[in-house]
PDB file of C-alpha atoms in Angstrom:
ATOM      1  CA  MET A   1     -18.770   1.648 -18.739  1.00  0.00           C
ATOM      2  CA  THR A   2     -21.038   3.900 -16.739  1.00  0.00           C
ATOM      3  CA  ARG A   3     -20.097   7.449 -15.719  1.00  0.00           C
ATOM      4  CA  TYR A   4     -21.656   9.199 -12.722  1.00  0.00           C
ATOM      5  CA  GLU A   5     -21.475  13.008 -12.530  1.00  0.00           C
ATOM      6  CA  LEU A   6     -21.571  14.661  -9.093  1.00  0.00           C
ATOM      7  CA  ASN A   7     -22.209  18.315  -8.150  1.00  0.00           C
ATOM      8  CA  CYS A   8     -18.722  18.917  -6.753  1.00  0.00           C
ATOM      9  CA  ASN A   9     -16.917  18.872 -10.156  1.00  0.00           C
ATOM     10  CA  THR A  10     -16.390  15.146  -9.710  1.00  0.00           C
ATOM     11  CA  SER A  11     -17.100  12.201 -11.971  1.00  0.00           C
ATOM     12  CA  ILE A  12     -16.696   8.503 -11.299  1.00  0.00           C
ATOM     13  CA  GLN A  13     -16.647   5.876 -14.019  1.00  0.00           C
ATOM     14  CA  PHE A  14     -17.430   2.226 -13.233  1.00  0.00           C
ATOM     15  CA  ASP A  15     -16.265  -0.473 -15.653  1.00  0.00           C
ATOM     16  CA  GLU A  16     -18.766  -3.276 -15.147  1.00  0.00           C
ATOM     17  CA  ASN A  17     -16.895  -5.780 -17.334  1.00  0.00           C
ATOM     18  CA  ASN A  18     -13.599  -5.388 -15.483  1.00  0.00           C
ATOM     19  CA  LYS A  19     -15.385  -4.838 -12.127  1.00  0.00           C
ATOM     20  CA  CYS A  20     -13.410  -1.729 -11.251  1.00  0.00           C
ATOM     21  CA  ILE A  21     -13.526   2.037 -10.859  1.00  0.00           C
ATOM     22  CA  SER A  22     -11.748   3.048 -14.071  1.00  0.00           C
ATOM     23  CA  SER A  23     -11.848   6.824 -13.644  1.00  0.00           C
ATOM     24  CA  PHE A  24     -12.203   9.229 -10.718  1.00  0.00           C
ATOM     25  CA  VAL A  25     -11.926  12.870 -11.830  1.00  0.00           C
ATOM     26  CA  ILE A  26     -11.939  15.841  -9.419  1.00  0.00           C
ATOM     27  CA  ASP A  27     -11.798  19.365 -10.868  1.00  0.00           C
ATOM     28  CA  GLY A  28     -10.602  17.986 -14.195  1.00  0.00           C
ATOM     29  CA  GLU A  29      -7.730  15.957 -12.690  1.00  0.00           C
ATOM     30  CA  GLU A  30      -7.673  12.163 -12.954  1.00  0.00           C
ATOM     31  CA  MET A  31      -7.077  10.676  -9.505  1.00  0.00           C
ATOM     32  CA  ILE A  32      -6.963   6.957 -10.362  1.00  0.00           C
ATOM     33  CA  TYR A  33      -3.618   5.205 -10.370  1.00  0.00           C
ATOM     34  CA  GLY A  34      -4.304   1.677 -11.508  1.00  0.00           C
ATOM     35  CA  SER A  35      -7.489  -0.364 -11.381  1.00  0.00           C
ATOM     36  CA  LEU A  36      -8.193  -3.014  -8.783  1.00  0.00           C
ATOM     37  CA  PRO A  37     -11.306  -5.172  -8.329  1.00  0.00           C
ATOM     38  CA  PHE A  38     -14.072  -3.017  -6.831  1.00  0.00           C
ATOM     39  CA  PHE A  39     -15.433  -5.754  -4.568  1.00  0.00           C
ATOM     40  CA  SER A  40     -14.526  -8.988  -2.826  1.00  0.00           C
ATOM     41  CA  VAL A  41     -16.367 -11.461  -0.609  1.00  0.00           C
ATOM     42  CA  LYS A  42     -14.921 -13.518   2.244  1.00  0.00           C
ATOM     43  CA  VAL A  43     -16.532 -16.900   2.959  1.00  0.00           C
ATOM     44  CA  ARG A  44     -15.959 -19.415   5.760  1.00  0.00           C
ATOM     45  CA  ASN A  45     -16.464 -23.189   5.667  1.00  0.00           C
ATOM     46  CA  LYS A  46     -17.674 -25.451   8.485  1.00  0.00           C
ATOM     47  CA  LYS A  47     -14.081 -26.009   9.665  1.00  0.00           C
ATOM     48  CA  GLY A  48     -13.592 -22.266  10.102  1.00  0.00           C
ATOM     49  CA  GLU A  49     -11.283 -21.886   7.100  1.00  0.00           C
ATOM     50  CA  THR A  50     -11.750 -18.718   5.067  1.00  0.00           C
ATOM     51  CA  SER A  51     -11.463 -17.952   1.371  1.00  0.00           C
ATOM     52  CA  LEU A  52     -11.489 -14.593  -0.359  1.00  0.00           C
ATOM     53  CA  ILE A  53     -13.362 -14.346  -3.649  1.00  0.00           C
ATOM     54  CA  SER A  54     -12.226 -11.366  -5.695  1.00  0.00           C
ATOM     55  CA  GLY A  55     -14.442  -9.427  -8.079  1.00  0.00           C
ATOM     56  CA  ILE A  56     -12.231 -10.821 -10.848  1.00  0.00           C
ATOM     57  CA  ASP A  57     -13.670 -14.267 -10.135  1.00  0.00           C
ATOM     58  CA  PHE A  58     -17.251 -13.131 -10.843  1.00  0.00           C
ATOM     59  CA  THR A  59     -18.908 -13.090 -14.259  1.00  0.00           C
ATOM     60  CA  TYR A  60     -20.787  -9.976 -15.367  1.00  0.00           C
ATOM     61  CA  VAL A  61     -24.403 -10.854 -16.207  1.00  0.00           C
ATOM     62  CA  SER A  62     -26.316  -7.634 -16.905  1.00  0.00           C
ATOM     63  CA  LYS A  63     -27.171  -4.079 -15.937  1.00  0.00           C
ATOM     64  CA  GLU A  64     -30.707  -3.011 -15.035  1.00  0.00           C
ATOM     65  CA  ASN A  65     -30.915   0.744 -14.386  1.00  0.00           C
ATOM     66  CA  ASP A  66     -28.018   1.249 -11.955  1.00  0.00           C
ATOM     67  CA  VAL A  67     -27.919  -2.348 -10.681  1.00  0.00           C
ATOM     68  CA  PHE A  68     -24.977  -4.376 -11.961  1.00  0.00           C
ATOM     69  CA  LYS A  69     -25.524  -8.149 -11.725  1.00  0.00           C
ATOM     70  CA  TYR A  70     -22.716 -10.690 -11.312  1.00  0.00           C
ATOM     71  CA  THR A  71     -22.583 -14.425 -10.763  1.00  0.00           C
ATOM     72  CA  HIS A  72     -20.130 -16.939  -9.312  1.00  0.00           C
ATOM     73  CA  GLU A  73     -20.560 -20.652  -8.680  1.00  0.00           C
ATOM     74  CA  LEU A  74     -21.009 -19.913  -4.947  1.00  0.00           C
ATOM     75  CA  MET A  75     -23.179 -16.774  -5.095  1.00  0.00           C
ATOM     76  CA  ASP A  76     -24.993 -14.133  -7.098  1.00  0.00           C
ATOM     77  CA  LEU A  77     -24.079 -10.521  -6.401  1.00  0.00           C
ATOM     78  CA  ASP A  78     -25.729  -7.182  -7.213  1.00  0.00           C
ATOM     79  CA  LEU A  79     -23.976  -3.812  -6.996  1.00  0.00           C
ATOM     80  CA  ILE A  80     -26.549  -1.027  -6.596  1.00  0.00           C
ATOM     81  CA  PHE A  81     -25.316   2.481  -7.434  1.00  0.00           C
ATOM     82  CA  VAL A  82     -27.327   5.459  -6.144  1.00  0.00           C
ATOM     83  CA  ASN A  83     -26.231   8.869  -7.441  1.00  0.00           C
ATOM     84  CA  THR A  84     -27.561  11.629  -5.171  1.00  0.00           C
ATOM     85  CA  LYS A  85     -25.505  14.241  -7.101  1.00  0.00           C
ATOM     86  CA  ASP A  86     -23.778  15.091  -3.804  1.00  0.00           C
ATOM     87  CA  SER A  87     -22.406  11.568  -3.382  1.00  0.00           C
ATOM     88  CA  LEU A  88     -22.332   8.178  -5.037  1.00  0.00           C
ATOM     89  CA  ASN A  89     -23.596   5.438  -2.729  1.00  0.00           C
ATOM     90  CA  VAL A  90     -23.014   1.783  -3.494  1.00  0.00           C
ATOM     91  CA  ARG A  91     -24.816  -1.114  -1.857  1.00  0.00           C
ATOM     92  CA  ILE A  92     -24.150  -4.795  -2.310  1.00  0.00           C
ATOM     93  CA  ASN A  93     -26.707  -7.631  -2.244  1.00  0.00           C
ATOM     94  CA  ILE A  94     -25.523 -11.232  -2.185  1.00  0.00           C
ATOM     95  CA  LYS A  95     -27.504 -14.446  -2.675  1.00  0.00           C
ATOM     96  CA  ASN A  96     -25.574 -17.401  -1.279  1.00  0.00           C
ATOM     97  CA  LYS A  97     -25.804 -20.557  -3.429  1.00  0.00           C
ATOM     98  CA  SER A  98     -23.536 -22.692  -1.213  1.00  0.00           C
ATOM     99  CA  ASP A  99     -23.220 -24.104   2.302  1.00  0.00           C
ATOM    100  CA  LEU A 100     -20.445 -21.584   3.090  1.00  0.00           C
ATOM    101  CA  LEU A 101     -20.986 -18.715   5.507  1.00  0.00           C
ATOM    102  CA  LEU A 102     -20.804 -15.243   3.936  1.00  0.00           C
ATOM    103  CA  GLU A 103     -18.511 -13.524   6.411  1.00  0.00           C
ATOM    104  CA  GLN A 104     -17.643 -10.196   4.822  1.00  0.00           C
ATOM    105  CA  ALA A 105     -18.220  -8.163   1.668  1.00  0.00           C
ATOM    106  CA  GLU A 106     -15.817  -5.355   0.859  1.00  0.00           C
ATOM    107  CA  LEU A 107     -16.238  -2.518  -1.612  1.00  0.00           C
ATOM    108  CA  ALA A 108     -14.085   0.246  -3.062  1.00  0.00           C
ATOM    109  CA  SER A 109     -10.588  -1.009  -3.721  1.00  0.00           C
ATOM    110  CA  PHE A 110      -8.946   1.385  -6.129  1.00  0.00           C
ATOM    111  CA  GLY A 111      -5.622   3.161  -6.299  1.00  0.00           C
ATOM    112  CA  LEU A 112      -5.557   6.943  -5.947  1.00  0.00           C
ATOM    113  CA  LEU A 113      -2.602   8.915  -7.224  1.00  0.00           C
ATOM    114  CA  ASP A 114       0.771   7.339  -7.779  1.00  0.00           C
ATOM    115  CA  LYS A 115       2.946   9.090  -5.155  1.00  0.00           C
ATOM    116  CA  LEU A 116       2.559  10.466  -1.653  1.00  0.00           C
ATOM    117  CA  LYS A 117       3.076  14.185  -0.947  1.00  0.00           C
ATOM    118  CA  ASP A 118       6.610  13.818   0.416  1.00  0.00           C
ATOM    119  CA  GLU A 119       7.778  12.092  -2.771  1.00  0.00           C
ATOM    120  CA  ASN A 120       8.947  13.950  -5.867  1.00  0.00           C
ATOM    121  CA  GLU A 121       5.845  15.425  -7.597  1.00  0.00           C
ATOM    122  CA  GLY A 122       3.567  13.461  -5.230  1.00  0.00           C
ATOM    123  CA  LYS A 123       0.037  14.555  -4.257  1.00  0.00           C
ATOM    124  CA  GLY A 124      -1.381  11.593  -2.342  1.00  0.00           C
ATOM    125  CA  GLU A 125      -2.195  10.979   1.320  1.00  0.00           C
ATOM    126  CA  ILE A 126      -3.254   7.867   3.235  1.00  0.00           C
ATOM    127  CA  LEU A 127      -5.698   8.158   6.115  1.00  0.00           C
ATOM    128  CA  ILE A 128      -5.153   5.550   8.844  1.00  0.00           C
ATOM    129  CA  PRO A 129      -8.029   5.357  11.342  1.00  0.00           C
ATOM    130  CA  TYR A 130      -6.073   4.755  14.583  1.00  0.00           C
ATOM    131  CA  ASN A 131      -5.580   7.484  17.214  1.00  0.00           C
ATOM    132  CA  GLU A 132      -8.500   9.498  15.829  1.00  0.00           C
ATOM    133  CA  GLY A 133      -6.961   9.333  12.364  1.00  0.00           C
ATOM    134  CA  VAL A 134      -3.483   9.889  10.997  1.00  0.00           C
ATOM    135  CA  LYS A 135      -2.580  11.293   7.589  1.00  0.00           C
ATOM    136  CA  VAL A 136       0.446   9.593   6.086  1.00  0.00           C
ATOM    137  CA  THR A 137       2.297  11.482   3.379  1.00  0.00           C
ATOM    138  CA  ASN A 138       5.485   9.382   3.367  1.00  0.00           C
ATOM    139  CA  LEU A 139       5.305   5.643   2.685  1.00  0.00           C
ATOM    140  CA  ASN A 140       8.711   4.852   4.271  1.00  0.00           C
ATOM    141  CA  ARG A 141       7.661   6.601   7.476  1.00  0.00           C
ATOM    142  CA  ARG A 142       4.404   4.624   7.453  1.00  0.00           C
ATOM    143  CA  LEU A 143       6.102   1.264   6.910  1.00  0.00           C
ATOM    144  CA  ASN A 144       8.710   1.934   9.626  1.00  0.00           C
ATOM    145  CA  SER A 145       6.274   3.222  12.227  1.00  0.00           C
ATOM    146  CA  PRO A 146       5.249   1.076  15.199  1.00  0.00           C
ATOM    147  CA  PHE A 147       1.787   0.994  13.590  1.00  0.00           C
ATOM    148  CA  GLY A 148       2.768  -0.435  10.211  1.00  0.00           C
ATOM    149  CA  TYR A 149       0.238  -1.927   7.839  1.00  0.00           C
ATOM    150  CA  ILE A 150      -0.948  -5.452   8.644  1.00  0.00           C
ATOM    151  CA  GLU A 151      -2.937  -7.357   6.030  1.00  0.00           C
ATOM    152  CA  PRO A 152      -6.357  -8.341   7.463  1.00  0.00           C
ATOM    153  CA  THR A 153      -6.965 -12.070   7.807  1.00  0.00           C
TER     154      THR A 153
END
């Protein structure tokens, strides 16, 4: 595991073997609620059918400085972490080893806090980027709104 310390009393720990953010501490308080794969890649075949390859499906190869190397039968993937002390930037490089089209790479899936603010002892908020941004503090209200969550396809 690799820990990155930032100037704003924040630390982020990346678990390269489990391919996840395992700790996210702000002002001494742990913000992580569960670990999810930190990256995924969507590929498309010649018929237009898509498949999602989760970080779980990759094999950890090595770490060189702050570059974490992974492999999969369809591609090789590098996660490049750059700690500026004010922020932690992550880039992804992918080498395609197949005839599939690399359609999308996604980073940063991790759970923050276990409850929203309107729940008993909750602290969390969800930012939804429609209408110049909306903060959701109640999950029931979010799910029952006319703009409920729709899983991307």
